[in-house]
PDB file of C-alpha atoms in Angstrom:
ATOM      1  CA  UNK O   1     -15.571  19.683 -19.800  1.00  0.00           C
ATOM      2  CA  UNK O   2     -14.730  16.591 -17.788  1.00  0.00           C
ATOM      3  CA  UNK O   3     -15.858  13.160 -18.841  1.00  0.00           C
ATOM      4  CA  UNK O   4     -18.143  11.431 -16.435  1.00  0.00           C
ATOM      5  CA  UNK O   5     -16.048   8.213 -16.873  1.00  0.00           C
ATOM      6  CA  UNK O   6     -13.218   9.915 -15.759  1.00  0.00           C
ATOM      7  CA  UNK O   7     -14.589  11.107 -12.412  1.00  0.00           C
ATOM      8  CA  UNK O   8     -15.873   7.751 -11.663  1.00  0.00           C
ATOM      9  CA  UNK O   9     -12.962   6.182 -11.803  1.00  0.00           C
ATOM     10  CA  UNK O  10     -10.880   8.929  -9.973  1.00  0.00           C
ATOM     11  CA  UNK O  11     -13.760   8.438  -7.302  1.00  0.00           C
ATOM     12  CA  UNK O  12     -13.228   4.941  -7.566  1.00  0.00           C
ATOM     13  CA  UNK O  13      -9.474   4.786  -7.547  1.00  0.00           C
ATOM     14  CA  UNK O  14      -9.735   7.138  -4.381  1.00  0.00           C
ATOM     15  CA  UNK O  15     -11.567   4.673  -2.551  1.00  0.00           C
ATOM     16  CA  UNK O  16     -10.129   1.576  -3.446  1.00  0.00           C
ATOM     17  CA  UNK O  17      -6.845   2.626  -2.133  1.00  0.00           C
ATOM     18  CA  UNK O  18      -8.304   4.411   0.913  1.00  0.00           C
ATOM     19  CA  UNK O  19      -9.853   0.780   1.863  1.00  0.00           C
ATOM     20  CA  UNK O  20      -6.513  -0.506   0.794  1.00  0.00           C
ATOM     21  CA  UNK O  21      -4.890   1.617   3.252  1.00  0.00           C
ATOM     22  CA  UNK O  22      -7.260   0.888   6.128  1.00  0.00           C
ATOM     23  CA  UNK O  23      -7.283  -2.923   5.547  1.00  0.00           C
ATOM     24  CA  UNK O  24      -3.121  -2.589   5.687  1.00  0.00           C
ATOM     25  CA  UNK O  25      -3.080  -0.921   8.940  1.00  0.00           C
ATOM     26  CA  UNK O  26      -6.151  -3.490  10.666  1.00  0.00           C
ATOM     27  CA  UNK O  27      -4.426  -6.760   9.284  1.00  0.00           C
ATOM     28  CA  UNK O  28      -0.994  -5.652  10.444  1.00  0.00           C
ATOM     29  CA  UNK O  29      -2.315  -4.774  13.853  1.00  0.00           C
ATOM     30  CA  UNK O  30      -4.598  -7.992  13.924  1.00  0.00           C
ATOM     31  CA  UNK O  31      -1.667  -9.901  13.043  1.00  0.00           C
ATOM     32  CA  UNK O  32       0.498  -8.058  15.628  1.00  0.00           C
ATOM     33  CA  UNK O  33       3.274  -6.550  13.188  1.00  0.00           C
ATOM     34  CA  UNK O  34       4.259  -3.216  13.050  1.00  0.00           C
ATOM     35  CA  UNK O  35       3.045  -1.481   9.476  1.00  0.00           C
ATOM     36  CA  UNK O  36       6.508  -0.417   8.386  1.00  0.00           C
ATOM     37  CA  UNK O  37       5.316   1.444   4.992  1.00  0.00           C
ATOM     38  CA  UNK O  38       3.185   3.613   6.887  1.00  0.00           C
ATOM     39  CA  UNK O  39       6.007   4.518   9.616  1.00  0.00           C
ATOM     40  CA  UNK O  40       8.502   4.755   6.802  1.00  0.00           C
ATOM     41  CA  UNK O  41       6.106   7.283   4.774  1.00  0.00           C
ATOM     42  CA  UNK O  42       5.688   9.313   8.373  1.00  0.00           C
ATOM     43  CA  UNK O  43       9.223   9.562   8.564  1.00  0.00           C
ATOM     44  CA  UNK O  44       9.636  11.479   5.350  1.00  0.00           C
ATOM     45  CA  UNK O  45      10.041  14.972   5.205  1.00  0.00           C
ATOM     46  CA  UNK O  46       7.426  17.413   4.151  1.00  0.00           C
ATOM     47  CA  UNK O  47       9.030  17.858   0.670  1.00  0.00           C
ATOM     48  CA  UNK O  48       9.435  13.746   0.147  1.00  0.00           C
ATOM     49  CA  UNK O  49       5.632  13.111   0.826  1.00  0.00           C
ATOM     50  CA  UNK O  50       4.239  15.848  -1.513  1.00  0.00           C
ATOM     51  CA  UNK O  51       6.392  14.054  -4.106  1.00  0.00           C
ATOM     52  CA  UNK O  52       5.016  11.055  -3.486  1.00  0.00           C
ATOM     53  CA  UNK O  53       1.356  11.806  -3.258  1.00  0.00           C
ATOM     54  CA  UNK O  54       1.748  14.102  -6.282  1.00  0.00           C
ATOM     55  CA  UNK O  55       3.231  11.409  -8.649  1.00  0.00           C
ATOM     56  CA  UNK O  56       0.895   9.122  -7.250  1.00  0.00           C
ATOM     57  CA  UNK O  57      -2.041  11.324  -7.877  1.00  0.00           C
ATOM     58  CA  UNK O  58      -0.608  12.227 -11.484  1.00  0.00           C
ATOM     59  CA  UNK O  59      -0.425   8.790 -12.255  1.00  0.00           C
ATOM     60  CA  UNK O  60      -3.886   7.815 -11.280  1.00  0.00           C
ATOM     61  CA  UNK O  61      -5.304  10.887 -13.317  1.00  0.00           C
ATOM     62  CA  UNK O  62      -3.541   9.530 -16.672  1.00  0.00           C
ATOM     63  CA  UNK O  63      -4.686   5.952 -15.854  1.00  0.00           C
ATOM     64  CA  UNK O  64      -8.228   7.700 -15.808  1.00  0.00           C
ATOM     65  CA  UNK O  65      -8.087   9.606 -18.499  1.00  0.00           C
ATOM     66  CA  UNK O  66      -6.984   6.958 -20.646  1.00  0.00           C
ATOM     67  CA  UNK O  67      -8.683   4.300 -20.024  1.00  0.00           C
ATOM     68  CA  UNK O  68     -11.886   4.465 -23.055  1.00  0.00           C
ATOM     69  CA  UNK O  69     -14.305   2.236 -21.020  1.00  0.00           C
ATOM     70  CA  UNK O  70     -15.929   2.264 -17.561  1.00  0.00           C
ATOM     71  CA  UNK O  71     -16.057  -1.193 -16.960  1.00  0.00           C
ATOM     72  CA  UNK O  72     -12.324  -1.891 -18.120  1.00  0.00           C
ATOM     73  CA  UNK O  73     -10.994   0.764 -16.178  1.00  0.00           C
ATOM     74  CA  UNK O  74     -13.207  -0.011 -12.932  1.00  0.00           C
ATOM     75  CA  UNK O  75     -12.082  -3.802 -13.619  1.00  0.00           C
ATOM     76  CA  UNK O  76      -8.467  -2.443 -13.620  1.00  0.00           C
ATOM     77  CA  UNK O  77      -8.784  -0.275 -10.446  1.00  0.00           C
ATOM     78  CA  UNK O  78     -10.322  -3.420  -8.597  1.00  0.00           C
ATOM     79  CA  UNK O  79      -7.602  -5.608  -9.714  1.00  0.00           C
ATOM     80  CA  UNK O  80      -4.931  -2.931  -9.209  1.00  0.00           C
ATOM     81  CA  UNK O  81      -5.614  -2.372  -5.719  1.00  0.00           C
ATOM     82  CA  UNK O  82      -6.473  -5.844  -5.021  1.00  0.00           C
ATOM     83  CA  UNK O  83      -3.089  -6.433  -6.298  1.00  0.00           C
ATOM     84  CA  UNK O  84      -1.208  -3.718  -4.131  1.00  0.00           C
ATOM     85  CA  UNK O  85      -3.023  -4.965  -1.195  1.00  0.00           C
ATOM     86  CA  UNK O  86      -1.674  -8.876  -1.769  1.00  0.00           C
ATOM     87  CA  UNK O  87       1.977  -7.296  -2.425  1.00  0.00           C
ATOM     88  CA  UNK O  88       2.247  -5.319   0.816  1.00  0.00           C
ATOM     89  CA  UNK O  89       0.632  -7.872   3.027  1.00  0.00           C
ATOM     90  CA  UNK O  90       3.501 -10.283   1.304  1.00  0.00           C
ATOM     91  CA  UNK O  91       6.106  -7.322   2.443  1.00  0.00           C
ATOM     92  CA  UNK O  92       5.333  -7.019   5.584  1.00  0.00           C
ATOM     93  CA  UNK O  93       5.013 -10.771   6.177  1.00  0.00           C
ATOM     94  CA  UNK O  94       8.441 -11.332   4.789  1.00  0.00           C
ATOM     95  CA  UNK O  95       9.783  -8.850   6.845  1.00  0.00           C
ATOM     96  CA  UNK O  96       8.373 -10.118   9.749  1.00  0.00           C
ATOM     97  CA  UNK O  97       9.672 -13.553   9.276  1.00  0.00           C
ATOM     98  CA  UNK O  98      13.258 -12.021   8.365  1.00  0.00           C
ATOM     99  CA  UNK O  99      12.852 -10.342  11.668  1.00  0.00           C
ATOM    100  CA  UNK O 100      11.781 -13.226  13.537  1.00  0.00           C
ATOM    101  CA  UNK O 101      14.697 -15.543  11.951  1.00  0.00           C
ATOM    102  CA  UNK O 102      17.149 -12.568  12.955  1.00  0.00           C
ATOM    103  CA  UNK O 103      16.055 -12.849  16.691  1.00  0.00           C
ATOM    104  CA  UNK O 104      16.189 -16.445  16.291  1.00  0.00           C
ATOM    105  CA  UNK O 105      19.838 -16.310  14.963  1.00  0.00           C
ATOM    106  CA  UNK O 106      21.063 -13.994  17.582  1.00  0.00           C
ATOM    107  CA  UNK O 107      19.337 -16.136  20.268  1.00  0.00           C
ATOM    108  CA  UNK O 108      20.477 -19.428  19.373  1.00  0.00           C
ATOM    109  CA  UNK O 109      24.673 -17.766  18.904  1.00  0.00           C
ATOM    110  CA  UNK O 110      24.376 -15.785  22.486  1.00  0.00           C
ATOM    111  CA  UNK O 111      23.421 -19.454  24.011  1.00  0.00           C
ATOM    112  CA  UNK O 112      26.306 -21.319  22.204  1.00  0.00           C
ATOM    113  CA  UNK O 113      28.764 -18.506  23.426  1.00  0.00           C
ATOM    114  CA  UNK O 114      28.035 -18.906  27.071  1.00  0.00           C
TER     115      UNK O 114
END
């Protein structure tokens, strides 16, 4: 029989990371940048998408079964989701700043050539 702590942690993990995904897309659209991670994932073949989803699900399942206390597990899930969201936002922002710098550099070099 599956322990109720495991089920609660798996449900909380799914909700936390689904919420992160929704916030990621909304934040990218509000800021006006392209969500490159989702576009990159969508461009993967079906086999690679299956590998990504299976590995993420397996890691969540292993984490949920290893954690002994519900409160510690819930805190770890929420902290992990918040950290992942912050990391992805910093990654997207860094890509956006680098793209803007490339545009500015190419515009200034084309002006100096003319």
